[in-house]
Short mmCIF file of C-alpha atoms and ligand atoms in Angstrom, two decimals:
data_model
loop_
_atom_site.label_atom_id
_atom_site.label_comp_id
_atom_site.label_asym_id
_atom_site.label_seq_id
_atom_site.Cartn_x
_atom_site.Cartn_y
_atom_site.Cartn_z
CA UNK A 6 -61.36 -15.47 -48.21
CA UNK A 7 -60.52 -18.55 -46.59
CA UNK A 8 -57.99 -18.53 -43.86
CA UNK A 9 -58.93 -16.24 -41.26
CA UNK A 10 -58.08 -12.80 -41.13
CA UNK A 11 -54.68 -12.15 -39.24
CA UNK A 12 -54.62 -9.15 -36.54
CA UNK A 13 -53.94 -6.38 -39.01
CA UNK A 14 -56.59 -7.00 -41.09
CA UNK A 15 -58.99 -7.43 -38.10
CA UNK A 16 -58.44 -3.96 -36.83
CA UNK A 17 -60.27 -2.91 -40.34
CA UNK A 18 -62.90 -5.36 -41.28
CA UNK A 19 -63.32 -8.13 -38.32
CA UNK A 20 -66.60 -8.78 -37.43
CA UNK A 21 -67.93 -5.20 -39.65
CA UNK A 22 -71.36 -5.62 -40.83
CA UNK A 23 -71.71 -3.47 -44.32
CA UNK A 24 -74.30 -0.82 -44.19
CA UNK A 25 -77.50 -2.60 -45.58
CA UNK A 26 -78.98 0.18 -46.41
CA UNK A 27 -76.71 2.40 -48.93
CA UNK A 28 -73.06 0.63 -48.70
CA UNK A 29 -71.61 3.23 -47.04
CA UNK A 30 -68.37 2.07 -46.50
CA UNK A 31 -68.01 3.46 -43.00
CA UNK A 32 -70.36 2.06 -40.49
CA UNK A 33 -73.15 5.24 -40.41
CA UNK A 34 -73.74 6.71 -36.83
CA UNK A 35 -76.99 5.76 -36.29
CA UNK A 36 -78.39 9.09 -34.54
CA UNK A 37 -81.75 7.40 -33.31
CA UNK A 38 -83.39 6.19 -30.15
CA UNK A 39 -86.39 3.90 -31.41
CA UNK A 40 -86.82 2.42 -34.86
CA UNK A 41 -89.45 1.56 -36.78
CA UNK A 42 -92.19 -1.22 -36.89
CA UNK A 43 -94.22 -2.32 -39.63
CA UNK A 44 -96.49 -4.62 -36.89
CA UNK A 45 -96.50 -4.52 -33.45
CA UNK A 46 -93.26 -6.66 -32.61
CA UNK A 47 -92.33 -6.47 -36.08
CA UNK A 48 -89.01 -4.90 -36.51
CA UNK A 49 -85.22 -5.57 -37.93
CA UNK A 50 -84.00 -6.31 -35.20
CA UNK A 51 -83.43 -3.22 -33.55
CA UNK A 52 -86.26 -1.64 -31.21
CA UNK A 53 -85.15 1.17 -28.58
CA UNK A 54 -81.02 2.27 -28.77
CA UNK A 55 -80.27 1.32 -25.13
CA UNK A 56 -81.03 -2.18 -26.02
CA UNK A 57 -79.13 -2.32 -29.52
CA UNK A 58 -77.91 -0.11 -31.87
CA UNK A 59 -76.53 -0.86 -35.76
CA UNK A 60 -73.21 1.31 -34.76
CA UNK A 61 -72.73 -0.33 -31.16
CA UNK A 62 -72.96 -3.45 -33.01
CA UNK A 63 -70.21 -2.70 -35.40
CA UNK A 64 -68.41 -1.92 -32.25
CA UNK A 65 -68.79 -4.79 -30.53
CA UNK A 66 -68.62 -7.21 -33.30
CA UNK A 67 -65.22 -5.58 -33.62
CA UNK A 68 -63.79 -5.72 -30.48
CA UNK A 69 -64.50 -8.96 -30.31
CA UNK A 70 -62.93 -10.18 -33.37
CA UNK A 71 -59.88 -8.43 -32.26
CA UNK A 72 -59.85 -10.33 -28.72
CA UNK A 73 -60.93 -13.67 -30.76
CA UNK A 74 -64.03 -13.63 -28.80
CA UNK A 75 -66.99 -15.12 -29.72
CA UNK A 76 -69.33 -12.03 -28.21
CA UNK A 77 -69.02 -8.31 -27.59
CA UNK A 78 -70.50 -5.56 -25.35
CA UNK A 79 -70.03 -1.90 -24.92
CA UNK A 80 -70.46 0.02 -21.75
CA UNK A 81 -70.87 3.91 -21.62
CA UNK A 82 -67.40 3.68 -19.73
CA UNK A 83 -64.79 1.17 -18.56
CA UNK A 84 -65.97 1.15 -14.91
CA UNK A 85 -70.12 0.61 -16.40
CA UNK A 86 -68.04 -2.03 -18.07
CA UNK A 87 -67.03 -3.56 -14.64
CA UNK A 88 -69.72 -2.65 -12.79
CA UNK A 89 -72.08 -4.66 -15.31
CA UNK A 90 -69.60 -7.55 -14.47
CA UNK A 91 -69.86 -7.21 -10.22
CA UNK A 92 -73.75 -6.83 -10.97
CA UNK A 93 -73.74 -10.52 -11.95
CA UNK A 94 -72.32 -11.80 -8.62
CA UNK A 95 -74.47 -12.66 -5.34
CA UNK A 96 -74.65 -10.97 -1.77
CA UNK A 97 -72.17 -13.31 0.34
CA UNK A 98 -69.33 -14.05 -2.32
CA UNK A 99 -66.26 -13.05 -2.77
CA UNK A 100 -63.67 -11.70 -5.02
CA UNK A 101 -60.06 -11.73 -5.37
CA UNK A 102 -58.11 -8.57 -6.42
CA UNK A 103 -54.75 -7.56 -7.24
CA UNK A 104 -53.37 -4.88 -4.67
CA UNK A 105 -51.89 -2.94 -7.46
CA UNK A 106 -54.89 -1.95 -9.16
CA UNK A 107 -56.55 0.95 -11.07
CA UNK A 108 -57.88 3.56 -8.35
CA UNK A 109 -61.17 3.62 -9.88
CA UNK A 110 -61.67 -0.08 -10.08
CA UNK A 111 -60.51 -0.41 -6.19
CA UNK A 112 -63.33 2.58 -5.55
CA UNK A 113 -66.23 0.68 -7.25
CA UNK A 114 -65.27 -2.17 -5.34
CA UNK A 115 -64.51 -0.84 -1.64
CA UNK A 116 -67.37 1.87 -1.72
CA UNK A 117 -69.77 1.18 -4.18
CA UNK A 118 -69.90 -2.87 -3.59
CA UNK A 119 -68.64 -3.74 -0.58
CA UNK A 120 -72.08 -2.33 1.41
CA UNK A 121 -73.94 -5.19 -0.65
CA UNK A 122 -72.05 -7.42 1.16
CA UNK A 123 -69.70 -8.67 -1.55
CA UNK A 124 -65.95 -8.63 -0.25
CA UNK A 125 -63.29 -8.04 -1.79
CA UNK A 126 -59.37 -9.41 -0.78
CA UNK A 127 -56.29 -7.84 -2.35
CA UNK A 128 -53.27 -9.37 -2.99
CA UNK A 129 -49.65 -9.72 -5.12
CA UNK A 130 -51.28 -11.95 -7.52
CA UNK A 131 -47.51 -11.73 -8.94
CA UNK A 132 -47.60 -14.57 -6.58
CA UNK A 133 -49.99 -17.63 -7.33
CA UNK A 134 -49.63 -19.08 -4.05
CA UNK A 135 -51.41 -15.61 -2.04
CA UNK A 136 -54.32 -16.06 -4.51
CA UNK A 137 -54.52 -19.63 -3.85
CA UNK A 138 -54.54 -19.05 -0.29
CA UNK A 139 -57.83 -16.51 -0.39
CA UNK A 140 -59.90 -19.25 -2.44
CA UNK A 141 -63.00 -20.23 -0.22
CA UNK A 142 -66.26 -22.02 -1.76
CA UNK A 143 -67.47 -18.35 -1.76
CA UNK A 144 -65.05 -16.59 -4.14
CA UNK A 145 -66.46 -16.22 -7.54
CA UNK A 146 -64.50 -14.22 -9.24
CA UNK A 147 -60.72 -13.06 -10.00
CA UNK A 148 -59.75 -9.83 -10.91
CA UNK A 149 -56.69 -9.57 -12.79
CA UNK A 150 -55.08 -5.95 -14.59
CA UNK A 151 -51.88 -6.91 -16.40
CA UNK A 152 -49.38 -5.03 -16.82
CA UNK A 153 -50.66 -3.10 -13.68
CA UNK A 154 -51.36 0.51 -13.36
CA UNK A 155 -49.16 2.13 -12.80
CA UNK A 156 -46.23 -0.38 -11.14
CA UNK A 157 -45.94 -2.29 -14.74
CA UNK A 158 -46.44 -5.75 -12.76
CA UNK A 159 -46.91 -8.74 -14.81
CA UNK A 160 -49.31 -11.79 -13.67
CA UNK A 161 -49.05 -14.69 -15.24
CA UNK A 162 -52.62 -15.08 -17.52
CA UNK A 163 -52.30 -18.99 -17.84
CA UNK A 164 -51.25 -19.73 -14.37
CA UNK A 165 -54.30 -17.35 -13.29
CA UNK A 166 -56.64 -19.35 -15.06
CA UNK A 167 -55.44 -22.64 -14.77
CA UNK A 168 -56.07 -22.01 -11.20
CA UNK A 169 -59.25 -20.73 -11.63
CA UNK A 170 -60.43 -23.21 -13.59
CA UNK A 171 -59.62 -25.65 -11.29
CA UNK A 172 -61.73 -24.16 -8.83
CA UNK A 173 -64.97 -23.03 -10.89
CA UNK A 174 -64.09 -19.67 -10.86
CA UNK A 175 -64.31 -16.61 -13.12
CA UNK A 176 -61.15 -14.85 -14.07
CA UNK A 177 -61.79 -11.55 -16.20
CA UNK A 178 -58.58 -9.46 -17.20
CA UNK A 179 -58.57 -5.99 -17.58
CA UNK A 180 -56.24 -5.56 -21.05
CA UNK A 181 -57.08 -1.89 -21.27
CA UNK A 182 -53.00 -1.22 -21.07
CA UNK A 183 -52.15 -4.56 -22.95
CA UNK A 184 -54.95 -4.27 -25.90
CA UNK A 185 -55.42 -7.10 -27.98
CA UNK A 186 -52.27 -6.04 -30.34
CA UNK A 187 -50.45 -7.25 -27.61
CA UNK A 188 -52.26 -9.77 -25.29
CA UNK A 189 -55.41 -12.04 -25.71
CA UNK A 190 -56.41 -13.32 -22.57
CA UNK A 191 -59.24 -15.13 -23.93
CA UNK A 192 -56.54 -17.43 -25.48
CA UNK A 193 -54.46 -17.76 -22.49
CA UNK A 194 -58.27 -19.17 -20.28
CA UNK A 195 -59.49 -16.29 -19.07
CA UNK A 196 -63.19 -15.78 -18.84
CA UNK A 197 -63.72 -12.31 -19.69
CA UNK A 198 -61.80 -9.49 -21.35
CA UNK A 199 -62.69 -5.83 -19.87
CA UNK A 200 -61.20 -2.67 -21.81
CA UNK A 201 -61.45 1.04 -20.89
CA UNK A 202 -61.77 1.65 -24.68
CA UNK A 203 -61.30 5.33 -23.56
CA UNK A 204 -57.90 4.63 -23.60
CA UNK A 205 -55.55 2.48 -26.35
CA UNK A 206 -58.78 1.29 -28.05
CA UNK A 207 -60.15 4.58 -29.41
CA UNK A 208 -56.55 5.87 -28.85
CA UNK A 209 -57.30 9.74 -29.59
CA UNK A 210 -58.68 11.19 -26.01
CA UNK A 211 -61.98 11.86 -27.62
CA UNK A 212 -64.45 9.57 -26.10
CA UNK A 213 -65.36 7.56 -22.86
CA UNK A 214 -66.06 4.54 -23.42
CA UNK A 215 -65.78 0.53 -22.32
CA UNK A 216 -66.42 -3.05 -23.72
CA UNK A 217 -66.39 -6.48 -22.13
CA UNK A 218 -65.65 -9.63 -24.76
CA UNK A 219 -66.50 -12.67 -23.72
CA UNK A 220 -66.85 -16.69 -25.49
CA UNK A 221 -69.79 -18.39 -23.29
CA UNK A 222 -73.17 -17.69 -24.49
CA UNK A 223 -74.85 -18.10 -21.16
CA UNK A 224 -72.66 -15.28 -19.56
CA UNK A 225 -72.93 -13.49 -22.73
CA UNK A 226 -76.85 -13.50 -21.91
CA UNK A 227 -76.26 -12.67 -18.07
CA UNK A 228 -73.85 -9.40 -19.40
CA UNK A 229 -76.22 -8.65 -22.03
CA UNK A 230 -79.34 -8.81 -19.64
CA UNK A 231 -77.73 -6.46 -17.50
CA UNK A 232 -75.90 -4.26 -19.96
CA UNK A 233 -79.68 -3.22 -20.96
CA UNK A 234 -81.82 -3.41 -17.66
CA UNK A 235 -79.06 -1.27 -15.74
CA UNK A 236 -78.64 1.13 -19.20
CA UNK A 237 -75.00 1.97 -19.04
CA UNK A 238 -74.57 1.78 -22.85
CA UNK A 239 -72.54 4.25 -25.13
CA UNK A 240 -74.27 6.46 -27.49
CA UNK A 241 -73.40 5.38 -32.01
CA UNK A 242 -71.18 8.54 -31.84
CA UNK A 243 -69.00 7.56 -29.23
CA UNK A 244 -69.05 4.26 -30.97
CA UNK A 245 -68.18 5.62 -34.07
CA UNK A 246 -65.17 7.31 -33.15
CA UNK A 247 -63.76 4.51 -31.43
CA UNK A 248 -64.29 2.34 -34.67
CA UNK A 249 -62.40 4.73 -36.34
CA UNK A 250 -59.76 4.63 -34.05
CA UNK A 251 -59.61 0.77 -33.96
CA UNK A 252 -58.61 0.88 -37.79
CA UNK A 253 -55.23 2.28 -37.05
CA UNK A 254 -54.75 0.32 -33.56
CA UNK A 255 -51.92 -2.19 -34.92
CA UNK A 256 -50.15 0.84 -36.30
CA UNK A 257 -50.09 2.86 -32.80
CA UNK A 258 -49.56 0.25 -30.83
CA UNK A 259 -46.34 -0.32 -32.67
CA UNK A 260 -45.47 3.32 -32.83
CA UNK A 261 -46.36 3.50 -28.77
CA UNK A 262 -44.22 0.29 -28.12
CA UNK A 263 -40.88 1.69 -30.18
CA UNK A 264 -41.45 4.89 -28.35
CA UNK A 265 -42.17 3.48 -24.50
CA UNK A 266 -38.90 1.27 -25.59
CA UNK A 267 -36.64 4.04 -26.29
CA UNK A 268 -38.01 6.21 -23.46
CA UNK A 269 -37.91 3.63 -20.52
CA UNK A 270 -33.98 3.32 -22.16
CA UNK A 271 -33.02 6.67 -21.43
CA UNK A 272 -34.45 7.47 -18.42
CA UNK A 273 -32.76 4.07 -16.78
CA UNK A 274 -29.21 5.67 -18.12
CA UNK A 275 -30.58 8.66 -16.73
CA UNK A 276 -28.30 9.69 -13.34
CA UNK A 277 -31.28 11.52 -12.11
CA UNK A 278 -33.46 8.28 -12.47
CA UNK A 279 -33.89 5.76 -10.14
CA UNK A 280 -36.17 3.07 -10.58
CA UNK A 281 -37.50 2.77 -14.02
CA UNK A 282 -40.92 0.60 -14.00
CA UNK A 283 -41.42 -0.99 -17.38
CA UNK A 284 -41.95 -4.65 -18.24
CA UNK A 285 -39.25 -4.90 -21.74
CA UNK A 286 -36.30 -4.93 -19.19
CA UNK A 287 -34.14 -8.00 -18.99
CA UNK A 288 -33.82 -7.74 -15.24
CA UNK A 289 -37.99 -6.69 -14.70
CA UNK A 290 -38.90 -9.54 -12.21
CA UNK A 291 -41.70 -10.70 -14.45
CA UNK A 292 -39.71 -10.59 -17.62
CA UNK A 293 -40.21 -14.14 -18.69
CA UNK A 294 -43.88 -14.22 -18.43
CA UNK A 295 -44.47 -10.57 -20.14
CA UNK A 296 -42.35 -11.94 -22.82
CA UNK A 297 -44.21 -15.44 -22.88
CA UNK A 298 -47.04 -13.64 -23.34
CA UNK A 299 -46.69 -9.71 -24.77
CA UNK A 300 -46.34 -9.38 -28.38
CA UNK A 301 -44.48 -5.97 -27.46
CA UNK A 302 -44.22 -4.08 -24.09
CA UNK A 303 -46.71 -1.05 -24.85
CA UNK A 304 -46.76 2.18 -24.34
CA UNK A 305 -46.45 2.96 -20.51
CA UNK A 306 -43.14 3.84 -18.35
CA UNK A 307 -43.26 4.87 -15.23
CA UNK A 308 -39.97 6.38 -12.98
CA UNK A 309 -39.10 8.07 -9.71
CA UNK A 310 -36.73 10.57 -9.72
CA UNK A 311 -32.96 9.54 -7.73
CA UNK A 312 -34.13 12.11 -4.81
CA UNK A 313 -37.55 10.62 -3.80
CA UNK A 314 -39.34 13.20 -3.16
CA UNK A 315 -42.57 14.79 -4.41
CA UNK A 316 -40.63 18.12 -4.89
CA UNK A 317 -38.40 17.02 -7.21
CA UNK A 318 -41.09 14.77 -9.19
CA UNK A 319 -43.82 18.29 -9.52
CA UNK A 320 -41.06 19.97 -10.76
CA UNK A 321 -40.40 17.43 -13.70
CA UNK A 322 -44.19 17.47 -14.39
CA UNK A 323 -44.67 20.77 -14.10
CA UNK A 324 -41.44 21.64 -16.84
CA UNK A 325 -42.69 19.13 -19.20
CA UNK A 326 -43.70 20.76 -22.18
CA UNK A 327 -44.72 17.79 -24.95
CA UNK A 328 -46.05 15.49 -21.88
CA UNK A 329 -49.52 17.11 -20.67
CA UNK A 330 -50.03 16.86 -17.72
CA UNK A 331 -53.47 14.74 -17.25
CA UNK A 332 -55.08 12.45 -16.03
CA UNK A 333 -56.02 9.00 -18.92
CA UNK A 334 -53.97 7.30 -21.31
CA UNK A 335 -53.88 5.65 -24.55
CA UNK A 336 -54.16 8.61 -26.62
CA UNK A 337 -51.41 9.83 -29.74
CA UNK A 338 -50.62 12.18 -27.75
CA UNK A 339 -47.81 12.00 -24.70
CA UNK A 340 -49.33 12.31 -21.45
CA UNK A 341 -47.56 12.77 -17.95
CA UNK A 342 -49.35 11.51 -14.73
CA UNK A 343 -49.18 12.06 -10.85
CA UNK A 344 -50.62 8.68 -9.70
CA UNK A 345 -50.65 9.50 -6.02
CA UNK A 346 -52.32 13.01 -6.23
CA UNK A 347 -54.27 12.02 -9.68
CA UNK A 348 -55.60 8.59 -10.95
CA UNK A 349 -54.94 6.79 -7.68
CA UNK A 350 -56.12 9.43 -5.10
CA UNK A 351 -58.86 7.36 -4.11
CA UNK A 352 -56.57 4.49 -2.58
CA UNK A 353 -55.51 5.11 0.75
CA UNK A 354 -52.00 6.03 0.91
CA UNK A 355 -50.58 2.78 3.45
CA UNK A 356 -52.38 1.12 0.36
CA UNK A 357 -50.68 2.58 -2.51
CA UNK A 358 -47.40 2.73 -0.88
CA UNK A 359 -47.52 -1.53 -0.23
CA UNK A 360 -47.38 -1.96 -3.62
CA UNK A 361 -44.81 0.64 -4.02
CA UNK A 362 -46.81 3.81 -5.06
CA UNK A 363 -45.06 6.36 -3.76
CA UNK A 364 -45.65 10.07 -3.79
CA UNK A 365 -42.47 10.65 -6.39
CA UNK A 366 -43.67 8.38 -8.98
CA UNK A 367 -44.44 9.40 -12.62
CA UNK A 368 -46.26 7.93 -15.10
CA UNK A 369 -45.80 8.33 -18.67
CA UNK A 370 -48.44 7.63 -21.69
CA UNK A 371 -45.68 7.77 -24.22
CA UNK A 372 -47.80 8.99 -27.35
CA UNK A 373 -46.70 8.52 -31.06
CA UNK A 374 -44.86 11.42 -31.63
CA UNK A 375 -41.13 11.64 -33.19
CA UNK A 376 -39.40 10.00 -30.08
CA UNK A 377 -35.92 12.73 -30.61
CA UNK A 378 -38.74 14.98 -29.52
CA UNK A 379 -39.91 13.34 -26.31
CA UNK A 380 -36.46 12.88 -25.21
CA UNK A 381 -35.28 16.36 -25.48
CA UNK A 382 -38.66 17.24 -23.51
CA UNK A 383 -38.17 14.92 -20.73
CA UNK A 384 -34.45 15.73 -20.76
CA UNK A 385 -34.98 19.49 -20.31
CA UNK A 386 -37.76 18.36 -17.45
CA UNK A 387 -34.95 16.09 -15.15
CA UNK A 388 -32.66 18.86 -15.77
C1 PLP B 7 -59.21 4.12 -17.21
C2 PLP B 7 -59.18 2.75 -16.72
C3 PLP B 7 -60.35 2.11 -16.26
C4 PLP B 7 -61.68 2.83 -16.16
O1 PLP B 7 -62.21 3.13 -17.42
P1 PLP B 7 -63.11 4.45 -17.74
O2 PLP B 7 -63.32 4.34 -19.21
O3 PLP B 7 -62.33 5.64 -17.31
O4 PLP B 7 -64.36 4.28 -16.96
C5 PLP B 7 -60.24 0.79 -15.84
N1 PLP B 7 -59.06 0.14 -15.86
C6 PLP B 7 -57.93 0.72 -16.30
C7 PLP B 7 -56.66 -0.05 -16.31
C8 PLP B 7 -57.94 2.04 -16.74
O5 PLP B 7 -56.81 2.62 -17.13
#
């Protein structure tokens, strides 16, 4: 081969290392803890599993040939994944967030690092101008999750980086909605790519698990150093399934995106329906720069019902049949989420509701299914 392998073809063999030892074809699961030496210090390269193992390799060689990375690293979930990333920041500096931001990310941050005297500021990073205003010689990092979970926000990835650039500063994306199918940060100047793999990445609600890709070999080393002194790593059979589900990433993400396209449709012609969060819309307020830089619109959609209230939006999760209720994302399957009572609990309400997180929202992880099917569903559910 001589041109480099487009997307598609990435999703199969980029970065796969071909079983030495038999040619298995699939990348074994490589059940072990330690491995053996033939001399003390002698080894092929692997020594003890938390520190490297031939399937997490495979895994991480493949994640980052899909985010045109230059290195990989898997975490035993998406939040080991950020904490690894926090770990590598000092006592004293400081970090800017979006306000519209995973519940679980905001909890590591407020309660878990905050007492180490690392602060946090959150703000519409839809606007440039309110990040630019929290920059201080101390901030050493920017957060960015785009499209946002669950208000579908948009931030620009080259404007973000630009800027932090400019400054010296870090700027890691979270593209565990986005997946590479769709976005590359990396490409656009960011720093460092974070995925929940649990979700779009392994894609069939079978595993936990979380990866950081990243190009510069000296945070590479800092990530790496970290990813085995603090141990959060994923065990080969986790890593094995989510291989498995990377081979057919290209083809969900294009099923999800169809679907999520057709859904977000009806439910805006939907009299019951009022606001209809999804970024494909002409009239979304970050349309141009989800188009600029989305290869399709993925798989999310999230509504509130025309009454507002949390009455009316239980009863529409509750009737759902095809739409589980449940917490996650990502999967085949159609799931149906409560933000304010579910994934975002842990945000204080005058929080949530700022950025517009209100107790009637919904939040769909449309799943590949015939879409007739999820229509009728959520059709019979609105009522
Ligand atoms: C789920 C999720 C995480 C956390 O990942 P886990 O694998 O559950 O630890 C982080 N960011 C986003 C956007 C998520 O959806």
């Amino acid at each position: 081969m001589k041109k480099k392998m487009k997307f598609n073809t990435k999703t199969i063999h980029g970065g796969q290392i071909l079983d030495p030892a038999y040619g298995s074809v699939m990348t074994p699961i490589y059940q072990t803890s330690t491995y053996a030496q033939t001399s003390p210090g002698k080894h092929k390269g692997y020594e003890y599993s938390r520190t490297h193992n031939p399937t997490r390799t495979n895994f991480e060689r493949s994640i980052a040939s899909l985010e045109n990375g230059n290195h990989g690293l898997a975490f035993s979930s998406g939040l080991a994944a950020i904490d690894a990333i926090i770990k590598t920041l000092n006592p004293g500096d400081e970090i800017i967030s979006t306000n519209d931001l995973y519940g679980g990310s905001y909890r590591l941050f407020k309660q878990i690092f905050e007492k180490y005297d690392l602060k946090f500021h959150f703000v519409n990073m839809e606007d440039i101008i309110s990040v630019k205003q929290k920059i201080t010689s101390k901030t050493k990092l920017i957060w960015a999750e785009t499209p946002t979970n669950p208000m579908m926000n948009v931030v620009d990835i080259k404007s973000m980086s630009d800027l932090a650039k400019k400054n010296n500063i870090l700027l890691c994306v979270d593209n565990t909605f986005a997946t590479p199918y769709i976005q590359r940060p990396l490409e656009l100047g960011a720093d460092i790519v974070m995925h929940s793999a649990t979700k779009y990445i392994a894609g069939h609600s079978d595993v936990v698990i979380g990866a950081l890709v990243v190009n510069n070999l000296a945070l590479f080393k800092k990530l790496s150093f970290i990813q085995n002194a603090s141990g959060a790593t994923p065990g080969p059979m986790d890593c094995f399934l989510t291989l498995r589900g990377i081979k057919t990433l290209h083809l969900r993400m294009q099923r999800h995106s169809e679907n999520a396209e057709k859904i977000a449709k009806f439910l805006k012609n939907h009299n019951k329906i009022t606001n209809v969060y999804w970024a494909g819309f002409k009239d979304h307020k970050n349309y141009k720069i989800a188009k600029n830089q989305m290869h399709a619109f993925g798989g999310m959609v999230s509504f509130i019902p025309a009454d507002q209230t949390f009455e009316t939006a239980k009863k529409i999760a509750e009737k759902l049949k095809l739409f589980t209720l449940a917490e996650s994302l990502g999967g085949v399957e159609s799931l149906c989420c409560h933000p304010a009572s579910m994934t975002h609990a842990s945000i204080p309400p005058e929080e949530r509701e700022k950025s517009g997180l209100v107790e009637s929202l919904l939040r769909l992880s449309v799943g590949i299914e015939d879409v007739e099917d999820l229509i009728d569903d959520l059709n019979y559910a609105i009522g």
